[in-house]
mmCIF file of C-alpha atoms and ligand atoms in Angstrom:
data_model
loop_
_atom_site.group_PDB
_atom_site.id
_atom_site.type_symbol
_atom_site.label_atom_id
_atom_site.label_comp_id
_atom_site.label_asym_id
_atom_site.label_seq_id
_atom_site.Cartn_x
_atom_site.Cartn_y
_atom_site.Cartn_z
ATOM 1 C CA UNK A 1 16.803 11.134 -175.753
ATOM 2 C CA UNK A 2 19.362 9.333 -174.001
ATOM 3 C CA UNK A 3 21.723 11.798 -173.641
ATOM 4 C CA UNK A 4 19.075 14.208 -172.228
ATOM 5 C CA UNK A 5 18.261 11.332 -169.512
ATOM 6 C CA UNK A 6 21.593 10.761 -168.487
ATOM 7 C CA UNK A 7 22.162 14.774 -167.866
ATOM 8 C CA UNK A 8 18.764 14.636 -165.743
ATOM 9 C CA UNK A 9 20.354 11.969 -163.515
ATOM 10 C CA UNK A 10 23.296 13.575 -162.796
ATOM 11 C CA UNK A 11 21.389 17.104 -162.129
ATOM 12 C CA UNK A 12 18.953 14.997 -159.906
ATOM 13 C CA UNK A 13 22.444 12.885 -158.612
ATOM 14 C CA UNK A 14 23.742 16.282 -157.087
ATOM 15 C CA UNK A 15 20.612 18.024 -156.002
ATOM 16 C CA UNK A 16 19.499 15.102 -153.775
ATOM 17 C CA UNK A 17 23.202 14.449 -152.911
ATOM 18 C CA UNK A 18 22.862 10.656 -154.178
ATOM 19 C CA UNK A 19 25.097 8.026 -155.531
ATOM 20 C CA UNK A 20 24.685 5.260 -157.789
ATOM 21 C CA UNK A 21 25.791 1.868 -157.548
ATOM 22 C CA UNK A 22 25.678 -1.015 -159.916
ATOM 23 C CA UNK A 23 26.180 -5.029 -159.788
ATOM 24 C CA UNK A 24 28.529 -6.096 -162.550
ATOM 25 C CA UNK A 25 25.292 -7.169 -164.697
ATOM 26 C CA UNK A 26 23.875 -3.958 -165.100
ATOM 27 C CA UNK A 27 23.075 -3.491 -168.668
ATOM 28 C CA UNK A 28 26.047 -1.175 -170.394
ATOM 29 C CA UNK A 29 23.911 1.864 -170.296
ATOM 30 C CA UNK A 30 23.034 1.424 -165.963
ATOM 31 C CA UNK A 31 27.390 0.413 -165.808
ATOM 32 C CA UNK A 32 28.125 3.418 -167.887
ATOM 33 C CA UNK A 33 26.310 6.302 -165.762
ATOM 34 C CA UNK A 34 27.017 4.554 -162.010
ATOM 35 C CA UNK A 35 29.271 6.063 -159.986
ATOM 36 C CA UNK A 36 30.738 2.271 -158.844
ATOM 37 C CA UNK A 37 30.335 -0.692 -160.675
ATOM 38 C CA UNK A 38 31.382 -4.261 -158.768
ATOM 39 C CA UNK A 39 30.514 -7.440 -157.671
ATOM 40 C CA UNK A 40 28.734 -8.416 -154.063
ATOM 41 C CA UNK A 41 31.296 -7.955 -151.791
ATOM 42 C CA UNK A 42 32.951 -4.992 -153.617
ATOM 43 C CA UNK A 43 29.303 -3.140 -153.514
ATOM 44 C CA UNK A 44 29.133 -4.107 -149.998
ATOM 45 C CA UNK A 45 32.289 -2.823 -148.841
ATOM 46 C CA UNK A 46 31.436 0.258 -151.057
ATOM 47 C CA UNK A 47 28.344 0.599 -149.114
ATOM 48 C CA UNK A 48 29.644 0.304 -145.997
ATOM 49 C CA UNK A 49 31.835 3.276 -146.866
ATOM 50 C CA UNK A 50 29.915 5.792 -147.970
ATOM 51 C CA UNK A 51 29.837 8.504 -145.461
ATOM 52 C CA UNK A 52 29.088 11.781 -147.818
ATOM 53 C CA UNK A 53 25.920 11.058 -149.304
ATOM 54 C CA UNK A 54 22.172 11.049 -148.040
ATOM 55 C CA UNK A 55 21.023 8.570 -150.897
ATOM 56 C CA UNK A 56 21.872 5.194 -153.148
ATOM 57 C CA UNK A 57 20.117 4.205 -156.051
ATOM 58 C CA UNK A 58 21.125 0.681 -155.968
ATOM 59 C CA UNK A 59 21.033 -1.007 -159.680
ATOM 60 C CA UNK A 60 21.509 -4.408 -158.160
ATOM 61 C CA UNK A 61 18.414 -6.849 -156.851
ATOM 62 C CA UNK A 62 16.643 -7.020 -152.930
ATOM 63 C CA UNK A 63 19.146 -8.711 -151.124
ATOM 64 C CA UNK A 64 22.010 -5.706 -152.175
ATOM 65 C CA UNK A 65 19.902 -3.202 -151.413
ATOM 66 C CA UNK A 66 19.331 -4.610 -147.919
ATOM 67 C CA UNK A 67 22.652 -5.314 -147.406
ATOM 68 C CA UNK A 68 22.404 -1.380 -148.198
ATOM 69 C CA UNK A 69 20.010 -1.299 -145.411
ATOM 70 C CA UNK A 70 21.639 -2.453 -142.499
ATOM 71 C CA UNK A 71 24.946 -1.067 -143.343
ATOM 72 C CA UNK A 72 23.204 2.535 -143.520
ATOM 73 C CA UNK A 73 20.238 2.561 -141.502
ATOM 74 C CA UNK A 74 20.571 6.570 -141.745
ATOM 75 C CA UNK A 75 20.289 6.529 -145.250
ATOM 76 C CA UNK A 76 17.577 5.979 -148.183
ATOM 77 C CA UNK A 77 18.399 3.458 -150.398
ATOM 78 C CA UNK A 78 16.472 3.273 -153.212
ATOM 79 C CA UNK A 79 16.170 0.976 -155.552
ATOM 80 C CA UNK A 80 14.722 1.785 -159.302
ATOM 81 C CA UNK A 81 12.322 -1.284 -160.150
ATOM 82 C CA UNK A 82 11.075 -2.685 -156.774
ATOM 83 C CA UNK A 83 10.490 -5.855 -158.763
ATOM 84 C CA UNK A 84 14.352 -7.190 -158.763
ATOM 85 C CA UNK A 85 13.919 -9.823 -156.753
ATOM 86 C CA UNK A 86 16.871 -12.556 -156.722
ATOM 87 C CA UNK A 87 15.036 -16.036 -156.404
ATOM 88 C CA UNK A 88 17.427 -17.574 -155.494
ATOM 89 C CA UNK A 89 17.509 -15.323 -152.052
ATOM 90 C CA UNK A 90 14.018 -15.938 -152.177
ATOM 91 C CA UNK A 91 14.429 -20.159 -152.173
ATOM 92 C CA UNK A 92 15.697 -19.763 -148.535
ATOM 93 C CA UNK A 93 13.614 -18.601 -145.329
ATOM 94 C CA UNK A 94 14.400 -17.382 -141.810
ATOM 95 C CA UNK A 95 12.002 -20.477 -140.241
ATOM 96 C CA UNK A 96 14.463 -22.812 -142.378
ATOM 97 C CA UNK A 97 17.346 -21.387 -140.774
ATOM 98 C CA UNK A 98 16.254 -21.006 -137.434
ATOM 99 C CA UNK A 99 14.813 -25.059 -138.196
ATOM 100 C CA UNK A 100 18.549 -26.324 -139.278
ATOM 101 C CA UNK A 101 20.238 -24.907 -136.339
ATOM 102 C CA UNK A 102 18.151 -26.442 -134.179
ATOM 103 C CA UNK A 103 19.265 -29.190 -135.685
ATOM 104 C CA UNK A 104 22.597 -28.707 -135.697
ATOM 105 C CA UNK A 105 23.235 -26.805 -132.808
ATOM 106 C CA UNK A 106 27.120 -26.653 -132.830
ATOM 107 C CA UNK A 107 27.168 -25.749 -136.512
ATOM 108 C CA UNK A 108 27.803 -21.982 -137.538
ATOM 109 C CA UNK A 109 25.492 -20.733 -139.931
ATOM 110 C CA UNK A 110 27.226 -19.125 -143.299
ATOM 111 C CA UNK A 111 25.237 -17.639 -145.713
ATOM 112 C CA UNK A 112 25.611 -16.885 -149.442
ATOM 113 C CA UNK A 113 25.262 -12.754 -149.182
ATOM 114 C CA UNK A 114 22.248 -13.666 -151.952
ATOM 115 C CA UNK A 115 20.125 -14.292 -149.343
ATOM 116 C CA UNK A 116 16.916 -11.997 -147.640
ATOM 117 C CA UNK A 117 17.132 -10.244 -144.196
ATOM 118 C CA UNK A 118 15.065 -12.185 -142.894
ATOM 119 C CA UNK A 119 17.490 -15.222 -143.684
ATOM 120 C CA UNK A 120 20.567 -13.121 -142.909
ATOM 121 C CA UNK A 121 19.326 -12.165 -139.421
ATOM 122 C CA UNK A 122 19.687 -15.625 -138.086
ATOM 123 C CA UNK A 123 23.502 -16.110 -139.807
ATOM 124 C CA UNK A 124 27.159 -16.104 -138.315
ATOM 125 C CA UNK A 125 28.480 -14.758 -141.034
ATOM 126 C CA UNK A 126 27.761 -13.963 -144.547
ATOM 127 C CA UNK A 127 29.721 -14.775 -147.839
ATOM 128 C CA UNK A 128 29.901 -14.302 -151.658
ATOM 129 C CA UNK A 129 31.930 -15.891 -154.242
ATOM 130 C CA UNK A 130 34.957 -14.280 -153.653
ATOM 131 C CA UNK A 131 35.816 -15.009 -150.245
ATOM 132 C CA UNK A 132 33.666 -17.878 -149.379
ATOM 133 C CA UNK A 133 36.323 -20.200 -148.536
ATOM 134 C CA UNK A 134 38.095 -17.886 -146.634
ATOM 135 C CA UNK A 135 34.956 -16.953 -144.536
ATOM 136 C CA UNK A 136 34.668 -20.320 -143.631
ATOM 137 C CA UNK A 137 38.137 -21.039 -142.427
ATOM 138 C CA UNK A 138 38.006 -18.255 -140.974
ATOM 139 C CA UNK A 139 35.492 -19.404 -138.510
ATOM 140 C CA UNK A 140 36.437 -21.888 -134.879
ATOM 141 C CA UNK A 141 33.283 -24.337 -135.833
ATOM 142 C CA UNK A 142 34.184 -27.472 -138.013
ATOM 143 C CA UNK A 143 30.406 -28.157 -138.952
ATOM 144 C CA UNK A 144 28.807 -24.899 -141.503
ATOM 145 C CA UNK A 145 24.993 -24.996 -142.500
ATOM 146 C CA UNK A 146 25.060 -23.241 -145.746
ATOM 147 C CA UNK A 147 22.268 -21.970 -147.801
ATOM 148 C CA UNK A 148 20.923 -20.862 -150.415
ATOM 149 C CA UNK A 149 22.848 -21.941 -153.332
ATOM 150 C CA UNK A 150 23.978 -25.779 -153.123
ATOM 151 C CA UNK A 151 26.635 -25.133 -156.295
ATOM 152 C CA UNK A 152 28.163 -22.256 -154.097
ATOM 153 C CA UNK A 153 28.069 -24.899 -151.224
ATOM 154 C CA UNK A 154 29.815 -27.837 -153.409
ATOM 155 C CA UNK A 155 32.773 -25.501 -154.369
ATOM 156 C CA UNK A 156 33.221 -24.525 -151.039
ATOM 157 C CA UNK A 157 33.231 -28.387 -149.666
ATOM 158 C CA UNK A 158 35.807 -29.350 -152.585
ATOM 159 C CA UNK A 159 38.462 -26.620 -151.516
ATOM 160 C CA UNK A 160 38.082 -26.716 -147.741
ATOM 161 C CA UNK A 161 37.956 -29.702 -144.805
ATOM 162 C CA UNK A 162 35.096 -28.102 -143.173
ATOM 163 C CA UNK A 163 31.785 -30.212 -143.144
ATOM 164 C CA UNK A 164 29.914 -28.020 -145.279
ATOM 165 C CA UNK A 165 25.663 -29.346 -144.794
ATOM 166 C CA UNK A 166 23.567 -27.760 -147.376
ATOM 167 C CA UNK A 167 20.421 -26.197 -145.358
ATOM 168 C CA UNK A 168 17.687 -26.700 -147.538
ATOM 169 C CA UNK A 169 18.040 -29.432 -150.672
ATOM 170 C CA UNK A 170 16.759 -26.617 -153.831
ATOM 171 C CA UNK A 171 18.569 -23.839 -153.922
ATOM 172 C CA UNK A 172 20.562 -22.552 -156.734
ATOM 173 C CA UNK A 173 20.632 -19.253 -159.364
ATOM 174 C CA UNK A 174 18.679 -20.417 -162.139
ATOM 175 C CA UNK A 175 20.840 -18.983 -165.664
ATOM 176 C CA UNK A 176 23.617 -20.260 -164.076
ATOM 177 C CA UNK A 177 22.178 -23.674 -163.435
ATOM 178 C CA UNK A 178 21.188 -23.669 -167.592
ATOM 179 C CA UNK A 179 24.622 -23.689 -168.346
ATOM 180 C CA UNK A 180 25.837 -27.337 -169.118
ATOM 181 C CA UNK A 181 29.242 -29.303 -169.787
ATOM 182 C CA UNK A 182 28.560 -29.470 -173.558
ATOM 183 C CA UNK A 183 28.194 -25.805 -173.593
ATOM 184 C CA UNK A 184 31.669 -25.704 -172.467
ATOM 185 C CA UNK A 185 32.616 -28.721 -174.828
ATOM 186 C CA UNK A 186 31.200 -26.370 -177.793
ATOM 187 C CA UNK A 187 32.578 -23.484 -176.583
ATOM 188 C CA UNK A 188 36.338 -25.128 -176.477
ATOM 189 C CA UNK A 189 36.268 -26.309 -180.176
ATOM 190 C CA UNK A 190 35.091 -22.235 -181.472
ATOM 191 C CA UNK A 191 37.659 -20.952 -179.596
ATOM 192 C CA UNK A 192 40.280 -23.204 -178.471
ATOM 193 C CA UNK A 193 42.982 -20.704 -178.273
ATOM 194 C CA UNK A 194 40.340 -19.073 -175.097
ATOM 195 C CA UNK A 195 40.600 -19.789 -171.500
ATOM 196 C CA UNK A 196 37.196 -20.905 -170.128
ATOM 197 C CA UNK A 197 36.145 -19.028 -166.473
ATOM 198 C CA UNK A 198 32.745 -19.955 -164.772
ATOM 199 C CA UNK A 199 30.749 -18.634 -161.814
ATOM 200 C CA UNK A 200 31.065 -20.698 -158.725
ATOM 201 C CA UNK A 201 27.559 -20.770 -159.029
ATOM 202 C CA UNK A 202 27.277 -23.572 -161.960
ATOM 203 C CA UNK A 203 27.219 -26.978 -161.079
ATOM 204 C CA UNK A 204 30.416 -28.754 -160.270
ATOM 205 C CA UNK A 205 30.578 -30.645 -163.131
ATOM 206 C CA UNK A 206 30.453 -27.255 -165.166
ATOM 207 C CA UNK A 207 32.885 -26.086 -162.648
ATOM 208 C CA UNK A 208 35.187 -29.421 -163.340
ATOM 209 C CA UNK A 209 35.018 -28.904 -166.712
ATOM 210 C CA UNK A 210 36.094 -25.186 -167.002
ATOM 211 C CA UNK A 211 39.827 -24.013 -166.750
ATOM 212 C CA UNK A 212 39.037 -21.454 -163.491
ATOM 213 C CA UNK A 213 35.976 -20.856 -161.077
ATOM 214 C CA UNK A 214 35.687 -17.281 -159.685
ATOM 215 C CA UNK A 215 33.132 -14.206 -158.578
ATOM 216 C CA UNK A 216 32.442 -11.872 -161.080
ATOM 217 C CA UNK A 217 35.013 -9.095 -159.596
ATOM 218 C CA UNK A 218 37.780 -12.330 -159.836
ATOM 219 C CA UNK A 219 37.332 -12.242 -163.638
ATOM 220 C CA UNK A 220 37.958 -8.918 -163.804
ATOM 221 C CA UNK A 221 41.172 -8.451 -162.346
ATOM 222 C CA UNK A 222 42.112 -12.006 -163.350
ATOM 223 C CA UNK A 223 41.405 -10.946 -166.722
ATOM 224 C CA UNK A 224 43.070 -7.161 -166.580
ATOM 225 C CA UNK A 225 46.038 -9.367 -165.256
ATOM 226 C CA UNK A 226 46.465 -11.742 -168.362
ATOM 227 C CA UNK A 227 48.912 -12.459 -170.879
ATOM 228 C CA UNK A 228 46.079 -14.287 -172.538
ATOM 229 C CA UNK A 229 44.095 -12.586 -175.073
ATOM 230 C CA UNK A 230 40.414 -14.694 -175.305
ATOM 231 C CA UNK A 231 38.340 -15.861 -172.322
ATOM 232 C CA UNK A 232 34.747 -17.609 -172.697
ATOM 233 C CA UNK A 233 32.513 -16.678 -169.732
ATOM 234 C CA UNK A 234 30.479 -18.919 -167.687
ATOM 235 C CA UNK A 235 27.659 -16.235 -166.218
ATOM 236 C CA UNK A 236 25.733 -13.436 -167.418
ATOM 237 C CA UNK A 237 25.995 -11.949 -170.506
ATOM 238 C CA UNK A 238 26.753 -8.212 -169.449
ATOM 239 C CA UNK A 239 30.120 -9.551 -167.674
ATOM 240 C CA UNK A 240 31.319 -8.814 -171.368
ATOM 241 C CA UNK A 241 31.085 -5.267 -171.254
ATOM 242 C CA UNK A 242 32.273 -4.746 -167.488
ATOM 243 C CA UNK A 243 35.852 -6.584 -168.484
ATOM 244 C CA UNK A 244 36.239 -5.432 -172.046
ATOM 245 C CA UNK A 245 36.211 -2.000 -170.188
ATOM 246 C CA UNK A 246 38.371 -2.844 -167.516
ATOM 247 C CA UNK A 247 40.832 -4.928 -170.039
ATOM 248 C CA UNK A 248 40.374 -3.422 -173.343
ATOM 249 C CA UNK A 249 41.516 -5.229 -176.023
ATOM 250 C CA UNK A 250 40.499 -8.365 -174.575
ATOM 251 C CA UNK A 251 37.777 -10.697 -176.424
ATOM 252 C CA UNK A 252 35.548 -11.970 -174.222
ATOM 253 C CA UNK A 253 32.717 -14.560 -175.397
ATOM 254 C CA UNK A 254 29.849 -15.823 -173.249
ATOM 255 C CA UNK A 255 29.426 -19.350 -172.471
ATOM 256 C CA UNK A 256 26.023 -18.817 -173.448
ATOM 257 C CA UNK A 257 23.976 -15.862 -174.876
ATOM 258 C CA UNK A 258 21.133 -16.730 -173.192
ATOM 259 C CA UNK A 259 22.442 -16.166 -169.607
ATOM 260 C CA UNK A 260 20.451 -13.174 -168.670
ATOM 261 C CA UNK A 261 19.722 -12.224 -165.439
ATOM 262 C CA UNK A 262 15.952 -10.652 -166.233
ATOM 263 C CA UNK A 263 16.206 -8.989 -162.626
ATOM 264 C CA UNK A 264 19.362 -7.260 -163.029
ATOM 265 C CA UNK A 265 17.880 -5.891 -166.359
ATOM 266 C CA UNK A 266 14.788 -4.379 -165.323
ATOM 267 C CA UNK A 267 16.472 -1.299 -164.230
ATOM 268 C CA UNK A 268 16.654 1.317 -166.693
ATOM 269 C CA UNK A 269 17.891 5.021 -167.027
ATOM 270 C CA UNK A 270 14.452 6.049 -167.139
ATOM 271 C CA UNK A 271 13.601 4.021 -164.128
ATOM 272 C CA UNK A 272 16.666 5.422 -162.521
ATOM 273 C CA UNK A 273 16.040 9.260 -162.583
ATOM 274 C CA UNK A 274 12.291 8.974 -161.858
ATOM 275 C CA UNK A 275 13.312 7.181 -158.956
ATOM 276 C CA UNK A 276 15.866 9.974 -157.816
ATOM 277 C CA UNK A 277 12.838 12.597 -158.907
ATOM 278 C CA UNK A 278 10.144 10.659 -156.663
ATOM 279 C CA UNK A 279 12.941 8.942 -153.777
ATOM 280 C CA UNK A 280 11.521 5.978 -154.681
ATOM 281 C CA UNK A 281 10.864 3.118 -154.421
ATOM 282 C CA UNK A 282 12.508 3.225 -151.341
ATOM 283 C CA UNK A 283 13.973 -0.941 -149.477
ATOM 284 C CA UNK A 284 12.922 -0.643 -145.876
ATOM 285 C CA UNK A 285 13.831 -3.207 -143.201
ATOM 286 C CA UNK A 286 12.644 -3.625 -140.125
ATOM 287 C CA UNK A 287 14.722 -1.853 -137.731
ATOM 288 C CA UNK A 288 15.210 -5.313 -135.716
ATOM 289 C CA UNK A 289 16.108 -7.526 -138.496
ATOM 290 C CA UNK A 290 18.328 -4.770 -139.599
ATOM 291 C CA UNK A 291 19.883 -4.717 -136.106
ATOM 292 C CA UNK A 292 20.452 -8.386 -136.079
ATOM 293 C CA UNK A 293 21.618 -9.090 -139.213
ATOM 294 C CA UNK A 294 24.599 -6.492 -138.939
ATOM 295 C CA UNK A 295 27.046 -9.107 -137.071
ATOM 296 C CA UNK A 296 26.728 -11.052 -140.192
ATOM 297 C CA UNK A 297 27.686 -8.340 -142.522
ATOM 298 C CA UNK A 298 30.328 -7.072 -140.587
ATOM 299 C CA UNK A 299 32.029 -10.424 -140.095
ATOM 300 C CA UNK A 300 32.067 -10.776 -143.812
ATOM 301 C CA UNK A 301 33.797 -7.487 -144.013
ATOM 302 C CA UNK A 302 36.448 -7.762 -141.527
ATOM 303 C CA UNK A 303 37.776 -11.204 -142.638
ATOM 304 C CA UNK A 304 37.562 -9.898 -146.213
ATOM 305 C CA UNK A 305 39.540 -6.975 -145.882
HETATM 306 P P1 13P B 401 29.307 -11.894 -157.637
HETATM 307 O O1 13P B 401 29.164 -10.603 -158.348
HETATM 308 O O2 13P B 401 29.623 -11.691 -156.205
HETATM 309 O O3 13P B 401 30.243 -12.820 -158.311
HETATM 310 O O4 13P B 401 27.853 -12.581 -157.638
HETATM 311 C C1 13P B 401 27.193 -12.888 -158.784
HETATM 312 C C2 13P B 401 25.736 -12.890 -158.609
HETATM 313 O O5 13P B 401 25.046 -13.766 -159.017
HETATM 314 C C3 13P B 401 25.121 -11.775 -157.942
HETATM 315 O O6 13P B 401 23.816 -12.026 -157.781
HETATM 316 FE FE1 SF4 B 402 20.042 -13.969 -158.408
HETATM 317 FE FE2 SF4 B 402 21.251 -15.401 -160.312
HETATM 318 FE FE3 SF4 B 402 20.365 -12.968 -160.872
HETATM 319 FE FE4 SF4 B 402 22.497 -13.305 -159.254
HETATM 320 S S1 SF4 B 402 22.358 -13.803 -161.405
HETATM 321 S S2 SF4 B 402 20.763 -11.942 -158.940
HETATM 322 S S3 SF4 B 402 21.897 -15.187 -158.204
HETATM 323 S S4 SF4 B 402 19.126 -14.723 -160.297
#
């Protein structure tokens, strides 16, 4: 049954001239048949890239496929559950923005790339994981209001002089908020021989108490880059697969089995060719959001590249 789904995809793939692309926590079977597999920023700068095609099925959550959006407003992007929502994009508004610049009005706004249009419109520049505190150096204003997640926030403020003012006080990824400092304290004595890596988007004490903090796409070519054989994972579960394929022979253990992104997962391959069969659902922005959230995006680009 599989196996005839994933040869209807890639018949439907070429007849609508469509590609797929996946976050790192795709489940193995959405990694295996995507034509890209990465995390934020590398699906971003994928996306802004793709010239050739007239669709992407983007296996990631709402904010991505926006992000999709804005960087090809020519394009459909389609998404295969329309019910991937991130909440923690969700736990920050454009009025609360708009609210803490007015506030602060010689502050630059940064945002976490996890965040909505309607957020993103109102932003400087954009961020993920993996070049966060470069993004912020980057910029001429010492004061930053950043949103949504506060963990993201607290590793940037350790690592850089900037004054970094959290916009709203809740705001954080919730599996990766579960994960504690005796998780990591277990974790040590089962395998003490393995390095311990966490997602900047634990708490700081969790961060303190692991050996390295970095994006998902830093653990892969950290990893692939090695001499060490064992690493225990601090984020979700299907990180496993992405670097045991990228660095085979590897073991890779998660911090916790239980960190499961239930968004991510509700794509499916079923879900994924009816949704190349139908063209949808389709992410639609409005064309003005769109429009004004594209200096964000592209400032996030250029100082990452
Ligand atoms: P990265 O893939 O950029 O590390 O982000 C992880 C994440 O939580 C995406 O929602
Ligand atoms: Fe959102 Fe957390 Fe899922 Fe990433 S892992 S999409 S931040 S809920």
């Amino acid at each position: 049954m599989t196996n005839k789904i994933k040869e209807e995809i890639e018949i439907l793939k070429k007849d609508k001239n469509a590609i797929i692309l996946a976050h790192n926590y795709q489940s193995k079977e959405v990694q295996d048949i995507a034509d890209f597999v990465g995390d934020s920023l590398e699906l971003c700068i994928k996306a802004s890239e793709i010239k050739d095609k007239d669709m992407i099925v983007f296996c990631g959550v709402d904010f991505m496929g926006e992000t999709a959006v804005i960087l090809n407003p020519d394009k459909k992007i389609l998404i295969p559950d329309a019910n991937a929502e991130c909440p923690m994009a969700h736990m920050l508004t454009g009025e609360q923005v708009l609210a803490a610049k007015e506030k602060h009005p010689n502050a630059a706004v940064c945002l976490y790339v996890n965040s909505l249009a309607d957020a993103k419109q109102y932003a400087d520049t954009l961020c993920t994981s993996s070049n966060a505190v470069k993004v912020v150096e980057s910029l001429e204003q010492d004061e930053i209001l950043f949103g949504p997640d506060n963990n993201l926030g607290d590793y940037v403020r350790d690592k850089t002089s900037k004054k970094i003012m959290a916009i709203t006080e809740i705001g954080y990824c919730y599996l990766h908020k579960k994960i504690t400092t005796e998780d990591v304290e277990e974790k040590r004595k089962e395998y003490p021989n393995a390095e311990i890596i966490c997602h900047p988007e634990c708490d700081m004490v969790v961060q303190k108490a692991c050996d390295k903090v970095m994006s998902t796409g830093g653990m892969v070519s950290y990893i692939s880059n090695s001499q060490n054989n064992e690493f225990i994972l601090g984020t979700e579960v299907d990180m496993k697969h992405r670097v045991e394929k990228e660095a085979p022979g590897k073991k890779i253990y998660p911090l916790r089995e239980d960190s499961i992104c239930e968004e991510m997962k509700l794509h499916t391959l079923e879900k994924i060719r009816d949704t190349l069969k139908n063209e949808s659902p389709q992410i639609t922005l409005d064309e003005n959001v769109a429009k004004r959230s594209m200096k964000s995006v592209k400032y996030m680009i250029k100082v990452s590249k």
